[in-house]
Amino acid sequence: EMEAKYTRKMQALRDEMDLRRKTELHELEERKNTQISELMGNHEGAFGAIKNYYNDITAKNLTLINLLKEQVEDLKKRETVLEKEKAEVLLQNKELTGPLQETQELVDELQKKLVHYYRDKEALMHSKAHLKITQKELKDLQWEHEVLEQRFSKVQAERDELYQKFTRAINEVQQKTGFKNLLLERKLHGLLSLLEQKEVELSEVIAASNLSPSALSLVSHKLEDVLSSKNATIQDLQLQLARVCKAHNDMLQTFEAKLTAFGIPLDNLGFQPLSFP
């Protein structure tokens, strides 16, 4: 019973599979026929398009060939006419060779004259332009000359005035500086003499007093302090004297530079400015 049961099932499955296979084969056959039909239609359309394209080309080529044949015939006729005209022109050229040569020589001579004329004309234009520029430069130079003369007169007046001012200033500064230097030198010599006198007096006092070493040391320290103070005063006076001398020398250098800038010789001063070392 089991064998019969499975035999029936096997038969039913075979029948079902045969039916499915036949159905799939039928569908595959239909798709194949459809694709074949589409391909044939596409090929026929492409073939028709190519056929029409080449037919058009062939027709155009035939038309072009006929047109070219007509053009060739026209060209041959035109060539015949041109050959006749060429022969006539060659004959005319032979007849005109002599006058043409003469005319060519005349043209060459006239061209040379024309080149010389253009050169002369250009040189004349350059000369005129240069003359205008020169005239303008002359006017500018004349105007500058007048301006410079006015400025020169003004500068001369300023120079004379400045020269007088500097001369007065030099005299005043020399007098003041000389007087101040003289006072400083006298003061310095007085202090030095006073210092020497004090040293002598101190030596005499120390020798006459017979001071003890401690008292003598104290007096020596005080004396050194006094001497240090006096030396500082002397150095200060020397620095003041040096500053005054330097200021005087700087003023002289400035004055000489101004005189040189205005073109005034130093010998025109009439005196020799005092300079300190």
XYZ file of N, CA and C in Angstrom:
831
model
N 0.845 -1.204 0.000
C 0.000 0.000 0.000
C 0.884 1.259 0.000
N 1.911 1.197 0.829
C 2.807 2.362 0.870
C 3.497 2.546 -0.483
N 3.940 1.446 -1.091
C 4.595 1.526 -2.390
C 3.641 2.076 -3.440
N 2.356 1.612 -3.393
C 1.371 2.099 -4.357
C 1.100 3.575 -4.123
N 1.050 3.944 -2.810
C 0.786 5.353 -2.469
C 1.905 6.248 -3.011
N 3.147 5.848 -2.791
C 4.265 6.693 -3.251
C 4.421 6.623 -4.757
N 4.001 5.542 -5.369
C 4.033 5.462 -6.828
C 3.064 6.463 -7.422
N 1.886 6.571 -6.794
C 0.900 7.550 -7.290
C 1.440 8.989 -7.104
N 1.989 9.211 -5.908
C 2.543 10.563 -5.675
C 3.646 10.891 -6.665
N 4.486 9.849 -6.959
C 5.577 10.059 -7.898
C 5.056 10.361 -9.284
N 4.002 9.663 -9.656
C 3.402 9.895 -10.972
C 2.791 11.293 -11.045
N 2.113 11.688 -9.945
C 1.492 13.035 -9.921
C 2.579 14.117 -10.005
N 3.690 13.911 -9.286
C 4.778 14.898 -9.317
C 5.405 14.985 -10.700
N 5.534 13.819 -11.353
C 6.067 13.826 -12.723
C 5.147 14.551 -13.675
N 3.856 14.288 -13.523
C 2.894 14.973 -14.398
C 2.969 16.487 -14.183
N 3.056 16.879 -12.887
C 3.117 18.326 -12.581
C 4.395 18.951 -13.141
N 5.519 18.233 -12.991
C 6.775 18.760 -13.495
C 6.779 18.831 -15.013
N 6.179 17.801 -15.682
C 6.072 17.848 -17.150
C 5.241 19.030 -17.595
N 4.150 19.276 -16.864
C 3.278 20.396 -17.222
C 4.032 21.730 -17.032
N 4.744 21.862 -15.933
C 5.514 23.117 -15.694
C 6.589 23.286 -16.760
N 7.274 22.170 -17.108
C 8.327 22.265 -18.116
C 7.757 22.697 -19.450
N 6.607 22.083 -19.825
C 5.983 22.461 -21.100
C 5.559 23.932 -21.086
N 5.040 24.374 -19.931
C 4.607 25.784 -19.839
C 5.820 26.722 -19.990
N 6.894 26.398 -19.280
C 8.087 27.255 -19.369
C 8.675 27.237 -20.772
N 8.658 26.031 -21.422
C 9.157 25.964 -22.786
C 8.311 26.809 -23.729
N 6.987 26.758 -23.498
C 6.091 27.551 -24.333
C 6.354 29.054 -24.144
N 6.531 29.486 -22.877
C 6.808 30.906 -22.617
C 8.151 31.308 -23.223
N 9.190 30.431 -23.057
C 10.501 30.722 -23.628
C 10.424 30.817 -25.143
N 9.642 29.933 -25.765
C 9.480 29.955 -27.211
C 8.826 31.254 -27.659
N 7.792 31.690 -26.885
C 7.112 32.945 -27.243
C 8.059 34.141 -27.110
N 8.864 34.198 -26.019
C 9.818 35.311 -25.866
C 10.849 35.305 -26.987
N 11.311 34.083 -27.358
C 12.290 33.992 -28.430
C 11.702 34.493 -29.735
N 10.465 34.074 -30.028
C 9.828 34.527 -31.270
C 9.632 36.047 -31.262
N 9.265 36.585 -30.061
C 9.086 38.052 -29.962
C 10.404 38.787 -30.222
N 11.498 38.310 -29.605
C 12.803 38.956 -29.823
C 13.240 38.841 -31.271
N 12.955 37.648 -31.887
C 13.326 37.465 -33.304
C 12.559 38.452 -34.176
N 11.281 38.608 -33.849
C 10.473 39.550 -34.634
C 10.980 40.974 -34.470
N 11.319 41.351 -33.204
C 11.837 42.718 -32.981
C 13.152 42.936 -33.693
N 14.059 41.910 -33.630
C 15.344 42.049 -34.298
C 15.178 42.165 -35.806
N 14.273 41.360 -36.354
C 14.052 41.428 -37.800
C 13.497 42.803 -38.186
N 12.565 43.291 -37.318
C 12.018 44.632 -37.619
C 13.101 45.707 -37.537
N 13.939 45.623 -36.494
C 15.021 46.613 -36.366
C 16.003 46.524 -37.529
N 16.337 45.293 -37.908
C 17.281 45.120 -39.018
C 16.702 45.641 -40.312
N 15.413 45.358 -40.526
C 14.785 45.854 -41.758
C 14.752 47.379 -41.774
N 14.446 47.973 -40.583
C 14.439 49.446 -40.528
C 15.815 50.029 -40.785
N 16.856 49.413 -40.149
C 18.211 49.908 -40.357
C 18.644 49.720 -41.793
N 18.300 48.561 -42.355
C 18.664 48.309 -43.746
C 18.004 49.315 -44.670
N 16.721 49.617 -44.365
C 16.014 50.602 -45.197
C 16.652 51.985 -45.079
N 17.047 52.357 -43.834
C 17.680 53.670 -43.647
C 19.000 53.750 -44.386
N 19.803 52.654 -44.269
C 21.093 52.648 -44.973
C 20.882 52.674 -46.479
N 19.912 51.916 -46.921
C 19.636 51.888 -48.355
C 19.233 53.263 -48.859
N 18.353 53.925 -48.090
C 17.943 55.279 -48.491
C 19.135 56.240 -48.459
N 19.987 56.112 -47.408
C 21.157 56.991 -47.280
C 22.071 56.837 -48.490
N 22.398 55.603 -48.841
C 23.275 55.387 -49.989
C 22.614 55.758 -51.304
N 21.314 55.572 -51.368
C 20.606 56.035 -52.581
C 20.712 57.549 -52.723
N 20.539 58.248 -51.585
C 20.677 59.712 -51.631
C 22.078 60.118 -52.036
N 23.087 59.426 -51.442
C 24.473 59.744 -51.804
C 24.722 59.494 -53.283
N 24.204 58.373 -53.770
C 24.407 58.045 -55.181
C 23.761 59.101 -56.072
N 22.553 59.519 -55.692
C 21.870 60.537 -56.502
C 22.639 61.853 -56.461
N 23.113 62.228 -55.255
C 23.881 63.471 -55.142
C 25.168 63.389 -55.936
N 25.846 62.232 -55.881
C 27.087 62.073 -56.639
C 26.832 62.174 -58.136
N 25.732 61.565 -58.604
C 25.413 61.658 -60.032
C 25.138 63.107 -60.440
N 24.414 63.793 -59.573
C 24.142 65.208 -59.869
C 25.430 66.022 -59.886
N 26.312 65.752 -58.886
C 27.586 66.455 -58.828
C 28.450 66.139 -60.030
N 28.435 64.866 -60.473
C 29.230 64.478 -61.646
C 28.746 65.232 -62.883
N 27.451 65.299 -63.035
C 26.906 66.021 -64.196
C 27.278 67.502 -64.130
N 27.183 68.058 -62.892
C 27.529 69.476 -62.741
C 29.000 69.714 -63.031
N 29.860 68.800 -62.539
C 31.287 68.947 -62.800
C 31.615 68.804 -64.276
N 30.891 67.907 -64.941
C 31.104 67.780 -66.397
C 30.786 69.091 -67.098
N 29.673 69.719 -66.680
C 29.321 70.995 -67.294
C 30.374 72.052 -66.979
N 30.875 72.049 -65.735
C 31.907 73.029 -65.377
C 33.191 72.796 -66.150
N 33.526 71.483 -66.361
C 34.733 71.173 -67.134
C 34.609 71.686 -68.553
N 33.418 71.501 -69.156
C 33.220 72.018 -70.503
C 33.329 73.533 -70.536
N 32.725 74.196 -69.533
C 32.828 75.660 -69.474
C 34.271 76.101 -69.299
N 35.020 75.371 -68.443
C 36.412 75.724 -68.237
C 37.235 75.537 -69.498
N 36.945 74.489 -70.237
C 37.675 74.283 -71.496
C 37.400 75.426 -72.461
N 36.110 75.809 -72.529
C 35.793 76.947 -73.415
C 36.499 78.217 -72.932
N 36.485 78.422 -71.618
C 37.128 79.619 -71.071
C 38.628 79.568 -71.266
N 39.206 78.354 -71.155
C 40.640 78.211 -71.389
C 40.993 78.585 -72.820
N 40.139 78.184 -73.770
C 40.383 78.532 -75.177
C 40.368 80.043 -75.366
N 39.371 80.676 -74.726
C 39.283 82.142 -74.837
C 40.511 82.802 -74.193
N 40.922 82.281 -72.996
C 42.078 82.853 -72.312
C 43.365 82.655 -73.102
N 43.493 81.537 -73.812
C 44.674 81.316 -74.639
C 44.755 82.368 -75.737
N 43.579 82.651 -76.344
C 43.565 83.695 -77.375
C 43.933 85.054 -76.779
N 43.339 85.353 -75.609
C 43.658 86.627 -74.961
C 45.129 86.674 -74.551
N 45.671 85.540 -74.106
C 47.072 85.483 -73.720
C 47.982 85.810 -74.899
N 47.652 85.230 -76.059
C 48.461 85.512 -77.250
C 48.401 87.000 -77.592
N 47.189 87.595 -77.500
C 47.060 89.023 -77.783
C 47.843 89.862 -76.777
N 47.776 89.465 -75.473
C 48.489 90.224 -74.440
C 49.996 90.102 -74.617
N 50.491 88.915 -74.993
C 51.916 88.752 -75.229
C 52.381 89.636 -76.379
N 51.551 89.716 -77.382
C 51.888 90.583 -78.506
C 51.936 92.049 -78.064
N 50.942 92.454 -77.275
C 50.922 93.830 -76.768
C 52.119 94.086 -75.846
N 52.480 93.076 -75.040
C 53.635 93.240 -74.161
C 54.916 93.466 -74.943
N 55.064 92.720 -76.040
C 56.241 92.929 -76.880
C 56.270 94.339 -77.441
N 55.088 94.827 -77.839
C 55.035 96.181 -78.384
C 55.296 97.252 -77.311
N 54.901 96.957 -76.012
C 55.024 97.960 -74.942
C 56.297 97.813 -74.120
N 57.170 96.862 -74.463
C 58.371 96.639 -73.659
C 59.279 97.862 -73.651
N 59.495 98.468 -74.842
C 60.367 99.639 -74.921
C 59.845 100.816 -74.100
N 58.600 101.281 -74.349
C 58.065 102.387 -73.548
C 57.988 102.047 -72.049
N 57.716 100.782 -71.731
C 57.635 100.388 -70.328
C 58.980 100.526 -69.635
N 60.034 100.139 -70.335
C 61.359 100.259 -69.755
C 61.704 101.720 -69.489
N 61.401 102.570 -70.492
C 61.653 103.997 -70.298
C 60.837 104.548 -69.127
N 59.575 104.139 -69.086
C 58.713 104.605 -67.991
C 59.216 104.094 -66.635
N 59.711 102.846 -66.600
C 60.232 102.274 -65.360
C 61.443 103.055 -64.876
N 62.335 103.413 -65.813
C 63.508 104.203 -65.441
C 63.087 105.562 -64.897
N 62.086 106.166 -65.551
C 61.591 107.456 -65.079
C 60.971 107.329 -63.687
N 60.232 106.226 -63.470
C 59.616 105.997 -62.154
C 60.681 105.808 -61.091
N 61.749 105.047 -61.424
C 62.835 104.850 -60.445
C 63.480 106.176 -60.073
N 63.736 107.018 -61.096
C 64.343 108.320 -60.819
C 63.430 109.183 -59.968
N 62.116 109.162 -60.284
C 61.165 109.951 -59.494
C 61.043 109.417 -58.066
N 61.122 108.094 -57.908
C 61.072 107.528 -56.551
C 62.290 107.959 -55.729
N 63.472 107.986 -56.376
C 64.660 108.464 -55.679
C 64.480 109.917 -55.257
N 63.975 110.742 -56.180
C 63.740 112.143 -55.834
C 62.709 112.267 -54.715
N 61.695 111.371 -54.755
C 60.672 111.411 -53.718
C 61.259 111.039 -52.350
N 62.161 110.026 -52.349
C 62.815 109.639 -51.091
C 63.627 110.805 -50.537
N 64.394 111.475 -51.431
C 65.175 112.645 -50.984
C 64.253 113.752 -50.482
N 63.120 113.928 -51.194
C 62.177 114.964 -50.763
C 61.629 114.659 -49.369
N 61.245 113.390 -49.131
C 60.720 113.018 -47.800
C 61.801 113.187 -46.723
N 63.048 112.826 -47.071
C 64.134 113.007 -46.104
C 64.331 114.474 -45.771
N 64.361 115.301 -46.816
C 64.523 116.739 -46.579
C 63.349 117.298 -45.789
N 62.141 116.830 -46.130
C 60.954 117.307 -45.420
C 61.000 116.905 -43.945
N 61.404 115.650 -43.693
C 61.501 115.187 -42.309
C 62.588 115.947 -41.550
N 63.737 116.188 -42.224
C 64.806 116.950 -41.578
C 64.332 118.375 -41.270
N 63.566 118.967 -42.219
C 63.042 120.313 -41.982
C 62.078 120.327 -40.795
N 61.212 119.294 -40.703
C 60.278 119.213 -39.579
C 61.036 119.070 -38.264
N 62.083 118.213 -38.260
C 62.890 118.062 -37.042
C 63.582 119.374 -36.680
N 64.074 120.075 -37.719
C 64.749 121.346 -37.448
C 63.776 122.364 -36.868
N 62.557 122.410 -37.436
C 61.551 123.329 -36.902
C 61.195 122.974 -35.456
N 60.998 121.665 -35.219
C 60.656 121.245 -33.850
C 61.797 121.580 -32.894
N 63.045 121.313 -33.349
C 64.193 121.626 -32.493
C 64.310 123.128 -32.270
N 63.986 123.915 -33.325
C 64.030 125.369 -33.183
C 62.997 125.847 -32.166
N 61.779 125.269 -32.221
C 60.755 125.637 -31.239
C 61.209 125.283 -29.828
N 61.772 124.076 -29.691
C 62.241 123.664 -28.364
C 63.352 124.591 -27.875
N 64.264 124.932 -28.809
C 65.378 125.818 -28.434
C 64.861 127.199 -28.042
N 63.886 127.706 -28.824
C 63.314 129.007 -28.475
C 62.631 128.968 -27.116
N 61.893 127.872 -26.864
C 61.244 127.740 -25.557
C 62.282 127.658 -24.442
N 63.349 126.863 -24.685
C 64.409 126.767 -23.675
C 65.067 128.120 -23.456
N 65.245 128.916 -24.563
C 65.843 130.238 -24.433
C 64.960 131.149 -23.577
N 63.636 131.103 -23.839
C 62.720 131.912 -23.029
C 62.765 131.480 -21.563
N 62.767 130.152 -21.359
C 62.829 129.662 -19.981
C 64.131 130.087 -19.305
N 65.240 130.020 -20.060
C 66.524 130.417 -19.484
C 66.553 131.917 -19.190
N 65.958 132.707 -20.108
C 65.894 134.141 -19.845
C 65.076 134.432 -18.593
N 63.919 133.729 -18.492
C 63.094 133.946 -17.301
C 63.831 133.495 -16.040
N 64.497 132.319 -16.130
C 65.262 131.850 -14.979
C 66.403 132.815 -14.650
N 67.017 133.418 -15.725
C 68.093 134.371 -15.494
C 67.578 135.591 -14.729
N 66.414 136.097 -15.153
C 65.839 137.236 -14.438
C 65.515 136.881 -12.990
N 64.902 135.680 -12.818
C 64.571 135.255 -11.457
C 65.829 135.102 -10.618
N 66.878 134.504 -11.223
C 68.123 134.306 -10.488
C 68.796 135.634 -10.158
N 68.693 136.607 -11.097
C 69.258 137.924 -10.790
C 68.554 138.559 -9.601
N 67.193 138.448 -9.599
C 66.453 138.999 -8.467
C 66.826 138.272 -7.175
N 66.875 136.942 -7.262
C 67.248 136.175 -6.080
C 68.673 136.485 -5.638
N 69.572 136.710 -6.647
C 70.956 137.027 -6.319
C 71.046 138.358 -5.585
N 70.276 139.338 -6.082
C 70.269 140.638 -5.402
C 69.752 140.502 -3.981
N 68.660 139.723 -3.844
C 68.094 139.523 -2.517
C 69.070 138.784 -1.602
N 69.724 137.766 -2.155
C 70.682 136.993 -1.358
C 71.879 137.846 -0.987
N 72.324 138.731 -1.931
C 73.431 139.623 -1.596
C 73.075 140.526 -0.430
N 71.829 141.100 -0.474
C 71.403 141.960 0.627
C 71.347 141.165 1.931
N 70.756 139.953 1.854
C 70.699 139.115 3.053
C 72.093 138.745 3.541
N 73.000 138.473 2.558
C 74.368 138.121 2.937
C 75.049 139.281 3.659
N 74.901 140.497 3.094
C 75.525 141.659 3.738
C 74.968 141.872 5.140
N 73.619 141.760 5.237
C 73.009 141.943 6.556
C 73.472 140.870 7.531
N 73.490 139.615 7.054
C 73.927 138.524 7.909
C 75.400 138.657 8.269
N 76.188 139.122 7.314
C 77.611 139.336 7.572
C 77.811 140.359 8.691
N 77.050 141.453 8.602
C 77.151 142.470 9.655
C 76.714 141.913 11.009
N 75.577 141.174 11.003
C 75.096 140.590 12.260
C 76.123 139.630 12.843
N 76.697 138.765 11.984
C 77.672 137.798 12.468
C 78.929 138.493 12.970
N 79.323 139.549 12.274
C 80.510 140.285 12.721
C 80.287 140.870 14.113
N 79.116 141.516 14.296
C 78.812 142.079 15.613
C 78.731 140.958 16.668
N 78.073 139.845 16.278
C 77.928 138.743 17.226
C 79.284 138.157 17.599
N 80.194 138.037 16.599
C 81.518 137.501 16.880
C 82.281 138.410 17.844
N 82.204 139.699 17.564
C 82.911 140.646 18.445
C 82.378 140.570 19.875
N 81.012 140.553 19.977
C 80.422 140.496 21.317
C 80.787 139.201 22.026
N 80.664 138.083 21.294
C 80.968 136.789 21.912
C 82.433 136.697 22.292
N 83.325 137.216 21.422
C 84.740 137.173 21.749
C 85.038 138.007 22.993
N 84.407 139.196 23.067
C 84.626 140.031 24.245
C 84.113 139.347 25.512
N 82.855 138.823 25.416
C 82.283 138.156 26.592
C 83.083 136.911 26.964
N 83.420 136.107 25.944
C 84.143 134.867 26.218
C 85.533 135.150 26.769
N 86.215 136.136 26.166
C 87.544 136.464 26.659
C 87.513 136.991 28.090
N 86.502 137.825 28.345
C 86.386 138.360 29.704
C 86.074 137.248 30.704
N 85.146 136.359 30.317
C 84.773 135.271 31.227
C 85.935 134.315 31.442
N 86.659 134.006 30.355
C 87.819 133.124 30.482
C 88.882 133.758 31.374
N 89.055 135.070 31.180
C 90.042 135.763 32.015
C 89.664 135.687 33.488
N 88.343 135.890 33.783
C 87.887 135.806 35.171
C 88.099 134.402 35.732
N 87.725 133.386 34.903
C 87.882 132.014 35.375
C 89.347 131.672 35.617
N 90.227 132.089 34.711
C 91.644 131.805 34.899
C 92.201 132.498 36.142
N 91.800 133.781 36.331
C 92.261 134.496 37.511
C 91.758 133.828 38.795
N 90.474 133.419 38.729
C 89.921 132.753 39.904
C 90.650 131.453 40.184
N 90.974 130.710 39.126
C 91.680 129.447 39.273
C 93.083 129.682 39.839
N 93.810 130.691 39.295
C 95.156 130.983 39.797
C 95.098 131.432 41.261
N 94.051 132.240 41.593
C 93.914 132.675 42.984
C 93.705 131.499 43.915
N 92.840 130.552 43.487
C 92.594 129.380 44.331
C 93.841 128.524 44.470
N 94.609 128.377 43.385
C 95.830 127.589 43.462
C 96.841 128.264 44.402
N 96.953 129.611 44.281
C 97.892 130.333 45.186
C 97.450 130.204 46.630
N 96.125 130.335 46.839
C 95.603 130.197 48.206
C 95.853 128.798 48.739
N 95.713 127.797 47.882
C 95.949 126.427 48.300
C 97.413 126.226 48.685
N 98.307 126.761 47.882
C 99.729 126.629 48.198
C 100.059 127.331 49.522
N 99.472 128.518 49.697
C 99.723 129.266 50.938
C 99.207 128.496 52.139
N 97.974 127.911 51.981
C 97.405 127.155 53.100
C 98.255 125.931 53.418
N 98.787 125.297 52.381
C 99.645 124.137 52.626
C 100.905 124.530 53.387
N 101.502 125.680 53.025
C 102.700 126.139 53.735
C 102.372 126.458 55.185
N 101.233 127.189 55.373
C 100.844 127.534 56.743
C 100.563 126.281 57.559
N 99.910 125.300 56.952
C 99.604 124.071 57.667
C 100.877 123.339 58.059
N 101.829 123.329 57.146
C 103.090 122.651 57.469
C 103.793 123.336 58.643
N 103.759 124.674 58.624
C 104.393 125.405 59.727
C 103.681 125.159 61.042
N 102.316 125.134 60.978
C 101.546 124.887 62.213
C 101.828 123.505 62.750
N 101.851 122.505 61.865
C 102.105 121.126 62.310
C 103.497 121.021 62.899
N 104.457 121.692 62.268
C 105.838 121.611 62.785
C 105.968 122.302 64.136
N 105.219 123.412 64.340
C 105.364 124.169 65.595
C 104.508 123.626 66.723
N 103.458 122.875 66.404
C 102.508 122.455 67.449
C 102.894 121.151 68.114
N 103.734 120.373 67.565
C 104.109 119.073 68.119
C 102.877 118.255 68.517
N 101.922 118.074 67.569
C 100.683 117.341 67.856
C 100.974 115.859 67.985
N 100.059 115.227 68.724
C 100.153 113.765 68.861
C 99.774 113.110 67.539
N 100.110 111.820 67.371
C 99.791 111.152 66.089
C 98.294 111.105 65.817
N 97.479 110.891 66.881
C 96.025 110.846 66.647
C 95.493 112.198 66.238
N 95.951 113.262 66.923
C 95.497 114.612 66.546
C 95.989 114.963 65.160
N 97.238 114.562 64.895
C 97.772 114.831 63.563
C 96.974 114.104 62.482
N 96.530 112.863 62.794
C 95.715 112.105 61.825
C 94.387 112.785 61.592
N 93.781 113.300 62.704
C 92.486 113.988 62.568
C 92.625 115.245 61.721
N 93.688 116.002 62.028
C 93.918 117.223 61.242
C 94.171 116.875 59.776
N 94.920 115.774 59.555
C 95.211 115.371 58.164
C 93.930 115.019 57.418
N 93.018 114.284 58.153
C 91.743 113.934 57.491
C 90.938 115.172 57.156
N 90.871 116.135 58.082
C 90.122 117.365 57.795
C 90.761 118.124 56.638
N 92.100 118.150 56.679
C 92.793 118.837 55.596
C 92.523 118.171 54.242
N 92.491 116.820 54.254
C 92.177 116.105 53.000
C 90.775 116.414 52.516
N 89.834 116.520 53.496
C 88.462 116.875 53.094
C 88.429 118.252 52.467
N 89.128 119.196 53.095
C 89.165 120.558 52.543
C 89.795 120.547 51.154
N 90.916 119.790 51.040
C 91.579 119.724 49.742
C 90.684 119.085 48.680
N 89.953 118.020 49.080
C 89.033 117.391 48.131
C 87.974 118.367 47.666
N 87.433 119.171 48.620
C 86.425 120.168 48.251
C 86.999 121.194 47.293
N 88.242 121.668 47.601
C 88.863 122.658 46.733
C 89.163 122.067 45.342
N 89.627 120.791 45.354
C 89.903 120.147 44.053
C 88.634 120.008 43.219
N 87.512 119.676 43.898
C 86.236 119.579 43.173
C 85.850 120.925 42.591
N 86.072 121.996 43.398
C 85.770 123.345 42.893
C 86.644 123.671 41.689
N 87.918 123.309 41.760
C 88.832 123.574 40.650
C 88.402 122.801 39.403
N 88.031 121.510 39.572
C 87.577 120.714 38.421
C 86.310 121.282 37.802
N 85.394 121.743 38.673
C 84.165 122.353 38.172
C 84.470 123.597 37.355
N 85.396 124.435 37.874
C 85.777 125.636 37.128
C 86.447 125.267 35.794
N 87.283 124.216 35.831
C 87.924 123.783 34.586
C 86.889 123.276 33.575
N 85.866 122.535 34.051
C 84.808 122.055 33.143
C 84.024 123.221 32.566
N 83.705 124.225 33.422
C 83.001 125.404 32.905
C 83.819 126.113 31.836
N 85.133 126.244 32.101
C 86.003 126.880 31.120
C 86.032 126.088 29.814
N 86.091 124.735 29.919
C 86.110 123.905 28.708
C 84.804 124.039 27.934
N 83.645 124.072 28.644
C 82.352 124.210 27.952
C 82.259 125.557 27.237
N 82.716 126.615 27.899
C 82.672 127.942 27.267
C 83.567 127.961 26.029
N 84.768 127.378 26.130
C 85.665 127.331 24.972
C 85.058 126.533 23.822
N 84.428 125.400 24.168
C 83.812 124.567 23.117
C 82.658 125.310 22.447
N 81.808 125.981 23.238
C 80.704 126.740 22.661
C 81.229 127.837 21.745
N 82.317 128.494 22.169
C 82.908 129.546 21.341
C 83.437 128.965 20.031
N 84.149 127.824 20.117
C 84.681 127.201 18.901
C 83.559 126.713 17.977
N 82.479 126.119 18.543
C 81.340 125.680 17.720
C 80.699 126.862 17.010
N 80.558 127.984 17.725
C 79.970 129.164 17.105
C 80.850 129.670 15.963
N 82.186 129.612 16.147
C 83.094 130.023 15.073
C 82.972 129.110 13.848
N 82.871 127.771 14.092
C 82.713 126.830 12.971
C 81.415 127.092 12.209
N 80.320 127.340 12.946
C 79.042 127.639 12.298
C 79.134 128.913 11.474
N 79.790 129.922 12.033
C 79.938 131.189 11.325
C 80.762 131.005 10.045
N 81.861 130.232 10.137
C 82.685 129.989 8.948
C 81.919 129.193 7.894
N 81.097 128.229 8.334
C 80.293 127.454 7.376
C 79.288 128.351 6.668
N 78.644 129.273 7.405
C 77.687 130.199 6.790
C 78.377 131.114 5.783
N 79.584 131.625 6.163
C 80.316 132.470 5.231
C 80.684 131.709 3.957
N 81.110 130.447 4.110
C 81.445 129.621 2.943
C 80.212 129.375 2.079
N 79.043 129.113 2.714
C 77.814 128.868 1.957
C 77.398 130.099 1.154
N 77.642 131.308 1.699
C 77.285 132.537 0.981
C 78.403 133.021 0.064
N 79.507 132.269 0.006
C 80.585 132.635 -0.902
C 81.425 133.798 -0.422
N 81.519 134.023 0.890
C 82.304 135.130 1.445
C 83.638 134.566 1.928
N 84.757 135.060 1.409
C 86.063 134.584 1.909
C 86.265 134.980 3.366
N 86.964 134.129 4.104
C 87.228 134.414 5.515
C 88.168 135.595 5.695
N 88.956 135.899 4.636
C 89.891 137.025 4.752
C 89.176 138.371 4.773
N 87.888 138.399 4.315
C 87.146 139.656 4.275
C 86.686 140.117 5.654
N 86.896 139.316 6.687
C 86.429 139.709 8.019
C 87.194 140.924 8.550
N 88.459 141.050 8.219
C 89.247 142.164 8.721
C 89.902 141.878 10.060
N 89.626 140.699 10.629
C 90.256 140.333 11.892
C 90.325 138.811 11.948
N 91.175 138.316 12.841
C 91.331 136.869 13.021
C 90.528 136.436 14.243
N 89.454 135.588 14.067
C 88.651 135.157 15.213
C 89.500 134.369 16.202
N 89.247 134.635 17.483
C 89.975 133.962 18.557
C 89.460 132.540 18.734
N 90.348 131.547 18.671
C 89.970 130.154 18.835
C 90.729 129.574 20.015
N 90.021 128.777 20.839
C 90.616 128.181 22.019
C 90.979 126.733 21.742
N 92.090 126.257 22.265
C 92.494 124.859 22.024
C 91.594 123.895 22.800
